[in-house]
PDB file of C-alpha atoms in Angstrom:
ATOM      1  CA  MET A   1      -9.153  14.656  20.093  1.00 52.00           C
ATOM      2  CA  GLY A   2      -7.478  14.558  16.625  1.00 65.00           C
ATOM      3  CA  GLU A   3      -5.591  17.630  15.405  1.00 73.00           C
ATOM      4  CA  SER A   4      -7.435  19.831  12.887  1.00 82.00           C
ATOM      5  CA  LYS A   5      -7.159  19.066   9.200  1.00 84.00           C
ATOM      6  CA  TYR A   6      -5.587  22.752   8.971  1.00 86.00           C
ATOM      7  CA  ILE A   7      -2.725  21.689  11.099  1.00 85.00           C
ATOM      8  CA  GLN A   8      -2.191  18.363   9.233  1.00 82.00           C
ATOM      9  CA  GLN A   9      -1.994  20.490   6.038  1.00 85.00           C
ATOM     10  CA  PHE A  10       0.722  22.681   7.694  1.00 84.00           C
ATOM     11  CA  LYS A  11       2.667  19.698   8.531  1.00 84.00           C
ATOM     12  CA  LYS A  12       2.015  17.998   5.252  1.00 81.00           C
ATOM     13  CA  GLY A  13       3.315  21.174   3.147  1.00 82.00           C
ATOM     14  CA  SER A  14       6.605  21.426   5.276  1.00 89.00           C
ATOM     15  CA  PHE A  15       7.693  17.904   5.877  1.00 89.00           C
ATOM     16  CA  GLU A  16       9.638  17.469   2.470  1.00 92.00           C
ATOM     17  CA  MET A  17      11.340  20.609   3.059  1.00 95.00           C
ATOM     18  CA  ILE A  18      12.288  19.525   6.433  1.00 94.00           C
ATOM     19  CA  LEU A  19      13.712  16.151   4.983  1.00 95.00           C
ATOM     20  CA  LEU A  20      15.643  18.227   2.590  1.00 97.00           C
ATOM     21  CA  CYS A  21      17.269  20.323   5.553  1.00 96.00           C
ATOM     22  CA  LEU A  22      18.372  16.954   7.342  1.00 96.00           C
ATOM     23  CA  ILE A  23      19.901  15.627   4.077  1.00 97.00           C
ATOM     24  CA  ALA A  24      21.559  18.721   3.409  1.00 97.00           C
ATOM     25  CA  LYS A  25      23.296  18.850   6.772  1.00 95.00           C
ATOM     26  CA  LYS A  26      25.023  15.526   5.894  1.00 94.00           C
ATOM     27  CA  GLU A  27      24.771  12.151   3.970  1.00 95.00           C
ATOM     28  CA  THR A  28      22.359  10.297   6.122  1.00 94.00           C
ATOM     29  CA  TYR A  29      20.086   6.949   6.066  1.00 94.00           C
ATOM     30  CA  GLY A  30      16.673   6.061   6.630  1.00 93.00           C
ATOM     31  CA  TYR A  31      16.868   5.232  10.479  1.00 92.00           C
ATOM     32  CA  GLU A  32      19.309   8.032  11.336  1.00 93.00           C
ATOM     33  CA  LEU A  33      16.976  10.365   9.452  1.00 94.00           C
ATOM     34  CA  ILE A  34      13.781   9.458  11.310  1.00 92.00           C
ATOM     35  CA  ALA A  35      15.674   9.409  14.656  1.00 92.00           C
ATOM     36  CA  GLU A  36      16.812  12.844  14.126  1.00 92.00           C
ATOM     37  CA  LEU A  37      13.297  13.981  12.641  1.00 91.00           C
ATOM     38  CA  ASN A  38      11.623  12.788  16.017  1.00 90.00           C
ATOM     39  CA  GLU A  39      14.339  13.979  18.373  1.00 90.00           C
ATOM     40  CA  THR A  40      13.904  17.602  16.904  1.00 89.00           C
ATOM     41  CA  GLY A  41      10.555  17.929  15.848  1.00 85.00           C
ATOM     42  CA  GLY A  42       8.693  14.811  17.288  1.00 81.00           C
ATOM     43  CA  LYS A  43       6.601  16.981  19.694  1.00 81.00           C
ATOM     44  CA  ILE A  44       5.442  19.443  17.075  1.00 83.00           C
ATOM     45  CA  PHE A  45       5.240  17.059  14.019  1.00 81.00           C
ATOM     46  CA  GLY A  46       4.124  13.847  15.599  1.00 79.00           C
ATOM     47  CA  TYR A  47       6.523  10.928  15.472  1.00 81.00           C
ATOM     48  CA  ALA A  48       7.459  10.109  12.146  1.00 83.00           C
ATOM     49  CA  LYS A  49       7.522   6.479  10.944  1.00 85.00           C
ATOM     50  CA  GLU A  50       8.860   4.609   7.967  1.00 89.00           C
ATOM     51  CA  GLY A  51       5.769   4.218   6.347  1.00 87.00           C
ATOM     52  CA  THR A  52       5.287   7.857   5.884  1.00 86.00           C
ATOM     53  CA  ILE A  53       9.166   8.718   5.468  1.00 91.00           C
ATOM     54  CA  TYR A  54      10.024   6.179   2.789  1.00 90.00           C
ATOM     55  CA  PRO A  55       7.444   7.257   0.148  1.00 89.00           C
ATOM     56  CA  MET A  56       8.568  10.982   0.601  1.00 91.00           C
ATOM     57  CA  LEU A  57      12.231   9.889   0.080  1.00 93.00           C
ATOM     58  CA  TYR A  58      11.232   7.888  -2.993  1.00 91.00           C
ATOM     59  CA  ARG A  59       9.376  11.107  -4.369  1.00 91.00           C
ATOM     60  CA  LEU A  60      12.236  13.509  -3.518  1.00 95.00           C
ATOM     61  CA  GLN A  61      14.497  10.939  -5.513  1.00 93.00           C
ATOM     62  CA  SER A  62      12.277  10.790  -8.400  1.00 91.00           C
ATOM     63  CA  ALA A  63      12.104  14.431  -8.620  1.00 94.00           C
ATOM     64  CA  ASP A  64      15.970  14.593  -8.722  1.00 96.00           C
ATOM     65  CA  LEU A  65      15.964  16.371  -5.445  1.00 97.00           C
ATOM     66  CA  VAL A  66      17.989  13.669  -3.660  1.00 97.00           C
ATOM     67  CA  GLN A  67      20.099  10.807  -4.654  1.00 96.00           C
ATOM     68  CA  GLY A  68      20.747   7.456  -2.949  1.00 94.00           C
ATOM     69  CA  ARG A  69      23.786   5.421  -2.581  1.00 93.00           C
ATOM     70  CA  ILE A  70      23.756   1.843  -1.330  1.00 91.00           C
ATOM     71  CA  ALA A  71      26.791   0.907   0.608  1.00 89.00           C
ATOM     72  CA  SER A  72      27.813  -2.064   3.076  1.00 84.00           C
ATOM     73  CA  SER A  73      27.622  -1.049   6.706  1.00 76.00           C
ATOM     74  CA  LYS A  74      30.116  -1.951   8.819  1.00 73.00           C
ATOM     75  CA  ALA A  75      28.375  -1.481  11.826  1.00 71.00           C
ATOM     76  CA  ASN A  76      25.729  -4.462  11.156  1.00 68.00           C
ATOM     77  CA  GLY A  77      27.159  -6.401   8.096  1.00 72.00           C
ATOM     78  CA  GLY A  78      23.804  -5.397   5.928  1.00 79.00           C
ATOM     79  CA  GLN A  79      23.526  -2.520   3.458  1.00 87.00           C
ATOM     80  CA  LYS A  80      22.304   0.944   4.065  1.00 92.00           C
ATOM     81  CA  LYS A  81      21.067   3.357   1.459  1.00 94.00           C
ATOM     82  CA  TYR A  82      22.702   6.860   1.946  1.00 95.00           C
ATOM     83  CA  TYR A  83      21.060   9.820   0.970  1.00 96.00           C
ATOM     84  CA  SER A  84      22.343  13.110  -0.250  1.00 97.00           C
ATOM     85  CA  LEU A  85      21.033  16.417  -1.970  1.00 97.00           C
ATOM     86  CA  THR A  86      21.761  16.794  -5.690  1.00 97.00           C
ATOM     87  CA  THR A  87      22.506  20.018  -7.325  1.00 97.00           C
ATOM     88  CA  LYS A  88      18.918  20.530  -8.058  1.00 97.00           C
ATOM     89  CA  GLY A  89      17.850  19.631  -4.372  1.00 97.00           C
ATOM     90  CA  ARG A  90      20.253  22.369  -2.887  1.00 97.00           C
ATOM     91  CA  GLU A  91      18.919  24.810  -5.451  1.00 97.00           C
ATOM     92  CA  THR A  92      15.319  23.955  -4.643  1.00 97.00           C
ATOM     93  CA  LEU A  93      16.002  23.859  -0.808  1.00 97.00           C
ATOM     94  CA  ARG A  94      17.629  27.328  -0.934  1.00 97.00           C
ATOM     95  CA  GLU A  95      14.631  28.397  -2.734  1.00 97.00           C
ATOM     96  CA  LEU A  96      12.101  26.943  -0.151  1.00 96.00           C
ATOM     97  CA  ILE A  97      14.095  28.449   2.543  1.00 96.00           C
ATOM     98  CA  THR A  98      13.952  32.048   1.066  1.00 97.00           C
ATOM     99  CA  PHE A  99      10.199  31.567   0.401  1.00 96.00           C
ATOM    100  CA  TRP A 100       9.500  30.158   4.063  1.00 96.00           C
ATOM    101  CA  ARG A 101      11.228  33.166   5.726  1.00 96.00           C
ATOM    102  CA  SER A 102       9.024  35.762   3.787  1.00 97.00           C
ATOM    103  CA  TYR A 103       5.879  33.429   4.114  1.00 95.00           C
ATOM    104  CA  THR A 104       6.168  33.324   7.997  1.00 94.00           C
ATOM    105  CA  VAL A 105       7.085  36.990   7.984  1.00 95.00           C
ATOM    106  CA  SER A 106       3.838  37.655   5.970  1.00 96.00           C
ATOM    107  CA  VAL A 107       1.974  35.329   7.982  1.00 93.00           C
ATOM    108  CA  ASN A 108       3.082  36.809  11.142  1.00 92.00           C
ATOM    109  CA  SER A 109       2.104  40.410  10.195  1.00 92.00           C
ATOM    110  CA  PHE A 110      -1.631  38.757   9.676  1.00 91.00           C
ATOM    111  CA  ILE A 111      -1.353  37.035  13.164  1.00 90.00           C
ATOM    112  CA  ASP A 112      -0.213  40.240  14.929  1.00 87.00           C
ATOM    113  CA  THR A 113      -3.347  41.904  13.874  1.00 87.00           C
ATOM    114  CA  VAL A 114      -5.490  39.481  15.773  1.00 85.00           C
ATOM    115  CA  GLU A 115      -3.042  38.889  18.775  1.00 68.00           C
ATOM    116  CA  ASP A 116      -5.979  39.821  21.242  1.00 68.00           C
ATOM    117  CA  LEU A 117      -7.481  36.254  20.367  1.00 70.00           C
ATOM    118  CA  GLU A 118      -4.466  34.518  22.408  1.00 61.00           C
ATOM    119  CA  ALA A 119      -5.418  36.331  25.693  1.00 55.00           C
TER     120      ALA A 119
ATOM    121  CA  MET B   1       8.920 -12.251  13.708  1.00 88.00           C
ATOM    122  CA  ARG B   2      10.565 -10.130  11.111  1.00 92.00           C
ATOM    123  CA  ALA B   3      10.385 -12.350   8.490  1.00 94.00           C
ATOM    124  CA  GLU B   4       6.631 -12.999   9.101  1.00 95.00           C
ATOM    125  CA  TYR B   5       5.986  -9.010   9.270  1.00 95.00           C
ATOM    126  CA  ILE B   6       7.913  -8.399   5.908  1.00 95.00           C
ATOM    127  CA  LYS B   7       6.029 -11.073   4.472  1.00 95.00           C
ATOM    128  CA  LYS B   8       2.629  -9.854   5.401  1.00 94.00           C
ATOM    129  CA  VAL B   9       3.762  -6.476   3.888  1.00 94.00           C
ATOM    130  CA  LYS B  10       4.841  -8.045   0.683  1.00 93.00           C
ATOM    131  CA  GLN B  11       1.590  -9.773   0.229  1.00 92.00           C
ATOM    132  CA  GLN B  12      -0.349  -6.409   0.882  1.00 91.00           C
ATOM    133  CA  LEU B  13       1.405  -4.128  -1.008  1.00 90.00           C
ATOM    134  CA  ALA B  14      -0.368  -2.770  -4.056  1.00 87.00           C
ATOM    135  CA  VAL B  15       2.496  -1.044  -5.858  1.00 86.00           C
ATOM    136  CA  SER B  16       4.790  -1.628  -8.866  1.00 86.00           C
ATOM    137  CA  ARG B  17       7.336  -4.482  -8.590  1.00 89.00           C
ATOM    138  CA  GLN B  18       9.813  -2.034  -8.534  1.00 89.00           C
ATOM    139  CA  GLN B  19       8.659  -0.033  -5.828  1.00 88.00           C
ATOM    140  CA  LYS B  20       7.870  -3.153  -3.963  1.00 92.00           C
ATOM    141  CA  CYS B  21      11.592  -4.383  -4.076  1.00 92.00           C
ATOM    142  CA  GLU B  22      12.650  -0.947  -2.937  1.00 91.00           C
ATOM    143  CA  LEU B  23      10.320  -0.779  -0.153  1.00 92.00           C
ATOM    144  CA  ILE B  24      11.125  -4.446   1.039  1.00 94.00           C
ATOM    145  CA  ARG B  25      14.982  -3.654   0.882  1.00 94.00           C
ATOM    146  CA  ASP B  26      14.262  -0.465   3.047  1.00 93.00           C
ATOM    147  CA  LEU B  27      12.330  -2.213   5.498  1.00 94.00           C
ATOM    148  CA  ASN B  28      15.041  -4.997   6.048  1.00 93.00           C
ATOM    149  CA  GLU B  29      17.425  -2.043   6.443  1.00 93.00           C
ATOM    150  CA  ALA B  30      15.034  -0.569   9.107  1.00 93.00           C
ATOM    151  CA  PHE B  31      15.519  -3.714  10.907  1.00 93.00           C
ATOM    152  CA  ASP B  32      19.064  -4.080  10.654  1.00 92.00           C
ATOM    153  CA  SER B  33      19.836  -0.422  11.710  1.00 92.00           C
ATOM    154  CA  ALA B  34      17.239  -0.630  14.430  1.00 91.00           C
ATOM    155  CA  LYS B  35      19.095  -3.802  16.027  1.00 91.00           C
ATOM    156  CA  GLU B  36      22.281  -1.951  15.459  1.00 90.00           C
ATOM    157  CA  HIS B  37      20.843   0.787  17.651  1.00 90.00           C
ATOM    158  CA  GLY B  38      19.738  -1.845  20.280  1.00 91.00           C
ATOM    159  CA  GLU B  39      15.948  -1.984  19.334  1.00 91.00           C
ATOM    160  CA  THR B  40      14.440  -5.322  19.422  1.00 93.00           C
ATOM    161  CA  GLU B  41      12.393  -6.768  16.405  1.00 93.00           C
ATOM    162  CA  LYS B  42       9.321  -6.471  18.576  1.00 93.00           C
ATOM    163  CA  GLN B  43      10.093  -2.712  19.281  1.00 92.00           C
ATOM    164  CA  VAL B  44      10.451  -1.967  15.544  1.00 92.00           C
ATOM    165  CA  ILE B  45       7.239  -3.649  14.907  1.00 93.00           C
ATOM    166  CA  ASN B  46       5.513  -1.663  17.819  1.00 91.00           C
ATOM    167  CA  ARG B  47       6.944   1.567  16.315  1.00 88.00           C
ATOM    168  CA  LEU B  48       5.892   0.569  12.672  1.00 90.00           C
ATOM    169  CA  GLY B  49       2.551  -0.484  13.737  1.00 91.00           C
ATOM    170  CA  SER B  50       0.789  -3.537  12.136  1.00 93.00           C
ATOM    171  CA  ALA B  51       1.571  -4.810   8.587  1.00 93.00           C
ATOM    172  CA  LYS B  52      -1.790  -3.682   7.379  1.00 92.00           C
ATOM    173  CA  ALA B  53      -1.206  -0.091   9.193  1.00 91.00           C
ATOM    174  CA  PHE B  54       2.405   0.175   7.484  1.00 91.00           C
ATOM    175  CA  VAL B  55       0.916  -0.785   4.016  1.00 92.00           C
ATOM    176  CA  ASN B  56      -2.172   1.663   4.560  1.00 89.00           C
ATOM    177  CA  SER B  57       0.408   4.449   5.283  1.00 87.00           C
ATOM    178  CA  ILE B  58       2.550   3.614   2.396  1.00 89.00           C
ATOM    179  CA  HIS B  59      -0.499   3.254  -0.022  1.00 89.00           C
ATOM    180  CA  GLU B  60      -1.961   6.863   1.307  1.00 85.00           C
ATOM    181  CA  GLN B  61       1.330   8.406   0.404  1.00 82.00           C
ATOM    182  CA  PHE B  62       1.407   7.118  -2.853  1.00 81.00           C
ATOM    183  CA  GLY B  63      -2.003   8.232  -3.194  1.00 79.00           C
ATOM    184  CA  ILE B  64      -3.505   4.678  -3.739  1.00 72.00           C
ATOM    185  CA  ASN B  65      -6.797   4.512  -2.294  1.00 65.00           C
ATOM    186  CA  GLY B  66      -7.128   1.331  -0.395  1.00 62.00           C
ATOM    187  CA  ILE B  67     -10.959   0.897  -0.028  1.00 66.00           C
ATOM    188  CA  ALA B  68     -11.430   1.650  -3.743  1.00 70.00           C
ATOM    189  CA  ARG B  69      -8.934  -1.132  -4.560  1.00 69.00           C
ATOM    190  CA  GLU B  70     -10.726  -3.704  -2.184  1.00 71.00           C
ATOM    191  CA  GLN B  71     -13.720  -2.471  -3.831  1.00 77.00           C
ATOM    192  CA  ARG B  72     -12.546  -3.403  -7.344  1.00 80.00           C
ATOM    193  CA  LYS B  73     -10.944  -6.679  -6.319  1.00 82.00           C
ATOM    194  CA  LYS B  74     -14.502  -7.642  -4.830  1.00 85.00           C
ATOM    195  CA  ARG B  75     -16.151  -6.580  -8.114  1.00 87.00           C
ATOM    196  CA  MET B  76     -13.709  -8.567  -9.997  1.00 89.00           C
ATOM    197  CA  GLN B  77     -14.329 -11.712  -7.898  1.00 89.00           C
ATOM    198  CA  ILE B  78     -18.176 -11.307  -8.515  1.00 91.00           C
ATOM    199  CA  GLY B  79     -17.496 -11.147 -12.461  1.00 92.00           C
ATOM    200  CA  ILE B  80     -15.331 -14.104 -12.322  1.00 92.00           C
ATOM    201  CA  ALA B  81     -17.944 -16.022 -10.538  1.00 91.00           C
ATOM    202  CA  ILE B  82     -20.839 -14.902 -13.077  1.00 92.00           C
ATOM    203  CA  THR B  83     -18.625 -15.839 -15.977  1.00 92.00           C
ATOM    204  CA  ILE B  84     -17.768 -19.132 -14.612  1.00 92.00           C
ATOM    205  CA  MET B  85     -21.502 -19.713 -13.891  1.00 91.00           C
ATOM    206  CA  SER B  86     -22.344 -18.663 -17.473  1.00 92.00           C
ATOM    207  CA  ILE B  87     -19.954 -20.583 -19.297  1.00 92.00           C
ATOM    208  CA  SER B  88     -20.875 -23.740 -17.109  1.00 91.00           C
ATOM    209  CA  PHE B  89     -24.391 -23.507 -17.688  1.00 90.00           C
ATOM    210  CA  ALA B  90     -24.100 -22.781 -21.294  1.00 91.00           C
ATOM    211  CA  LEU B  91     -21.749 -25.811 -21.947  1.00 90.00           C
ATOM    212  CA  GLY B  92     -24.174 -27.856 -19.691  1.00 88.00           C
ATOM    213  CA  ILE B  93     -27.209 -26.769 -22.022  1.00 89.00           C
ATOM    214  CA  ILE B  94     -25.284 -27.439 -25.091  1.00 89.00           C
ATOM    215  CA  ILE B  95     -24.248 -30.828 -24.055  1.00 86.00           C
ATOM    216  CA  ARG B  96     -27.897 -31.748 -22.972  1.00 82.00           C
ATOM    217  CA  THR B  97     -29.393 -30.752 -26.399  1.00 84.00           C
ATOM    218  CA  ALA B  98     -26.519 -32.079 -28.603  1.00 80.00           C
ATOM    219  CA  SER B  99     -26.588 -35.477 -26.873  1.00 72.00           C
ATOM    220  CA  VAL B 100     -28.602 -38.360 -28.286  1.00 65.00           C
ATOM    221  CA  PRO B 101     -31.524 -39.798 -26.664  1.00 63.00           C
ATOM    222  CA  GLU B 102     -31.114 -42.236 -23.588  1.00 63.00           C
ATOM    223  CA  ASN B 103     -30.599 -45.962 -24.515  1.00 62.00           C
ATOM    224  CA  VAL B 104     -29.682 -45.216 -28.139  1.00 63.00           C
ATOM    225  CA  ILE B 105     -26.104 -46.412 -29.082  1.00 61.00           C
ATOM    226  CA  GLY B 106     -24.349 -44.377 -31.984  1.00 59.00           C
ATOM    227  CA  GLN B 107     -26.430 -44.200 -35.337  1.00 62.00           C
ATOM    228  CA  ALA B 108     -25.033 -47.272 -37.145  1.00 61.00           C
ATOM    229  CA  ASN B 109     -27.290 -48.905 -39.572  1.00 64.00           C
ATOM    230  CA  SER B 110     -25.922 -52.244 -38.960  1.00 64.00           C
ATOM    231  CA  MET B 111     -24.870 -53.984 -35.578  1.00 63.00           C
ATOM    232  CA  THR B 112     -21.862 -52.487 -33.683  1.00 65.00           C
ATOM    233  CA  SER B 113     -19.298 -54.061 -31.262  1.00 66.00           C
ATOM    234  CA  ILE B 114     -19.965 -51.346 -28.711  1.00 65.00           C
ATOM    235  CA  GLN B 115     -20.161 -52.579 -25.254  1.00 64.00           C
ATOM    236  CA  ILE B 116     -21.415 -50.531 -22.345  1.00 62.00           C
ATOM    237  CA  GLU B 117     -19.834 -51.535 -18.936  1.00 66.00           C
ATOM    238  CA  GLY B 118     -20.847 -48.908 -16.613  1.00 64.00           C
ATOM    239  CA  ARG B 119     -22.657 -45.595 -16.717  1.00 64.00           C
ATOM    240  CA  ALA B 120     -20.562 -42.717 -17.077  1.00 70.00           C
ATOM    241  CA  ILE B 121     -21.521 -39.284 -15.146  1.00 76.00           C
ATOM    242  CA  ASP B 122     -23.620 -36.988 -17.367  1.00 80.00           C
ATOM    243  CA  PRO B 123     -21.161 -34.220 -18.071  1.00 82.00           C
ATOM    244  CA  SER B 124     -24.021 -31.879 -18.465  1.00 83.00           C
ATOM    245  CA  LEU B 125     -25.209 -32.666 -15.113  1.00 85.00           C
ATOM    246  CA  LEU B 126     -21.543 -31.903 -13.824  1.00 87.00           C
ATOM    247  CA  PHE B 127     -21.485 -28.513 -15.636  1.00 88.00           C
ATOM    248  CA  MET B 128     -24.657 -27.621 -14.175  1.00 88.00           C
ATOM    249  CA  SER B 129     -23.629 -28.416 -10.712  1.00 89.00           C
ATOM    250  CA  PHE B 130     -20.571 -26.350 -11.412  1.00 88.00           C
ATOM    251  CA  GLY B 131     -22.650 -23.559 -12.790  1.00 89.00           C
ATOM    252  CA  SER B 132     -25.031 -23.819  -9.587  1.00 91.00           C
ATOM    253  CA  ALA B 133     -21.986 -23.662  -7.479  1.00 92.00           C
ATOM    254  CA  ALA B 134     -20.776 -20.398  -9.043  1.00 90.00           C
ATOM    255  CA  LEU B 135     -24.150 -18.953  -8.862  1.00 92.00           C
ATOM    256  CA  VAL B 136     -24.313 -19.413  -5.004  1.00 92.00           C
ATOM    257  CA  ILE B 137     -20.812 -17.955  -4.750  1.00 91.00           C
ATOM    258  CA  ALA B 138     -21.647 -14.972  -6.978  1.00 90.00           C
ATOM    259  CA  VAL B 139     -24.770 -14.334  -4.882  1.00 91.00           C
ATOM    260  CA  ALA B 140     -23.005 -14.340  -1.605  1.00 90.00           C
ATOM    261  CA  LEU B 141     -20.028 -12.211  -2.937  1.00 89.00           C
ATOM    262  CA  SER B 142     -22.806  -9.621  -4.132  1.00 89.00           C
ATOM    263  CA  ILE B 143     -24.549  -9.573  -0.904  1.00 89.00           C
ATOM    264  CA  ARG B 144     -21.051  -9.120   1.041  1.00 86.00           C
ATOM    265  CA  TYR B 145     -20.245  -6.469  -1.558  1.00 84.00           C
ATOM    266  CA  ILE B 146     -23.480  -4.514  -1.133  1.00 86.00           C
ATOM    267  CA  ARG B 147     -23.475  -4.811   2.599  1.00 84.00           C
ATOM    268  CA  GLY B 148     -20.013  -3.427   2.827  1.00 79.00           C
ATOM    269  CA  LYS B 149     -21.075  -0.509   0.587  1.00 78.00           C
ATOM    270  CA  ARG B 150     -24.338   0.145   2.641  1.00 81.00           C
ATOM    271  CA  ARG B 151     -22.040  -0.150   5.878  1.00 78.00           C
ATOM    272  CA  ARG B 152     -19.480   2.716   4.508  1.00 69.00           C
ATOM    273  CA  ASN B 153     -22.282   5.014   3.452  1.00 74.00           C
ATOM    274  CA  HIS B 154     -23.918   4.771   6.847  1.00 72.00           C
ATOM    275  CA  GLU B 155     -20.381   5.440   8.425  1.00 61.00           C
ATOM    276  CA  ALA B 156     -19.779   8.359   5.943  1.00 56.00           C
TER     277      ALA B 156
END
């Protein structure tokens, strides 16, 4: 059975913030980003694919939150696009994290009132 | 295998030229990076899904409605067939009305030196046949369009 649309909405809303977190850690490229995403969050978020991640990265880029730099790759002889956060991206992520923390506290306080449902 | 996959993606992508170039570049990079990490082309394709699934996912992320696009394409095909049919029938009728009666050579008052060696194909007939073919195609396309629409309504 597929997951409910509510769960899908949660995931959709937080995915771009997660990408920003991964890019904030270090300058990274598509494959590495997807591998890390799947390794850490694959079980909960479902395994991400290029078809989903690329358009998100383009959106973050056009919103000027992320910047891309194309450089030759010594490892495979081709080129790689390395992503890093812009100043605006860093500020936005900080803002999102602050909001997320207070958001979860608030949501948890509602959840705590109906905890008996989980029994 | 990789070239074939990228070619199919390229053909099906309905995004701007710039976005398409960027996506194809990134897709090539994905294959290169995967190879670097020991993945085979087959494994990458299994992970990405079919070219159609990959394109659908891109379209979905860009907010492009694939079904609406297909419907628009089909409507356009019907429109083109109807236009060709109308023009062909109109030209056929015009040529037939404007042509001189059979067995009349020109409208000269005196002798002419025109020699008829063979019977040319009647152009009006040619246009009428062309128009009829376009009519058949337009009807077939319309039936396909209506059936598809009904099926989707039924599924919804």
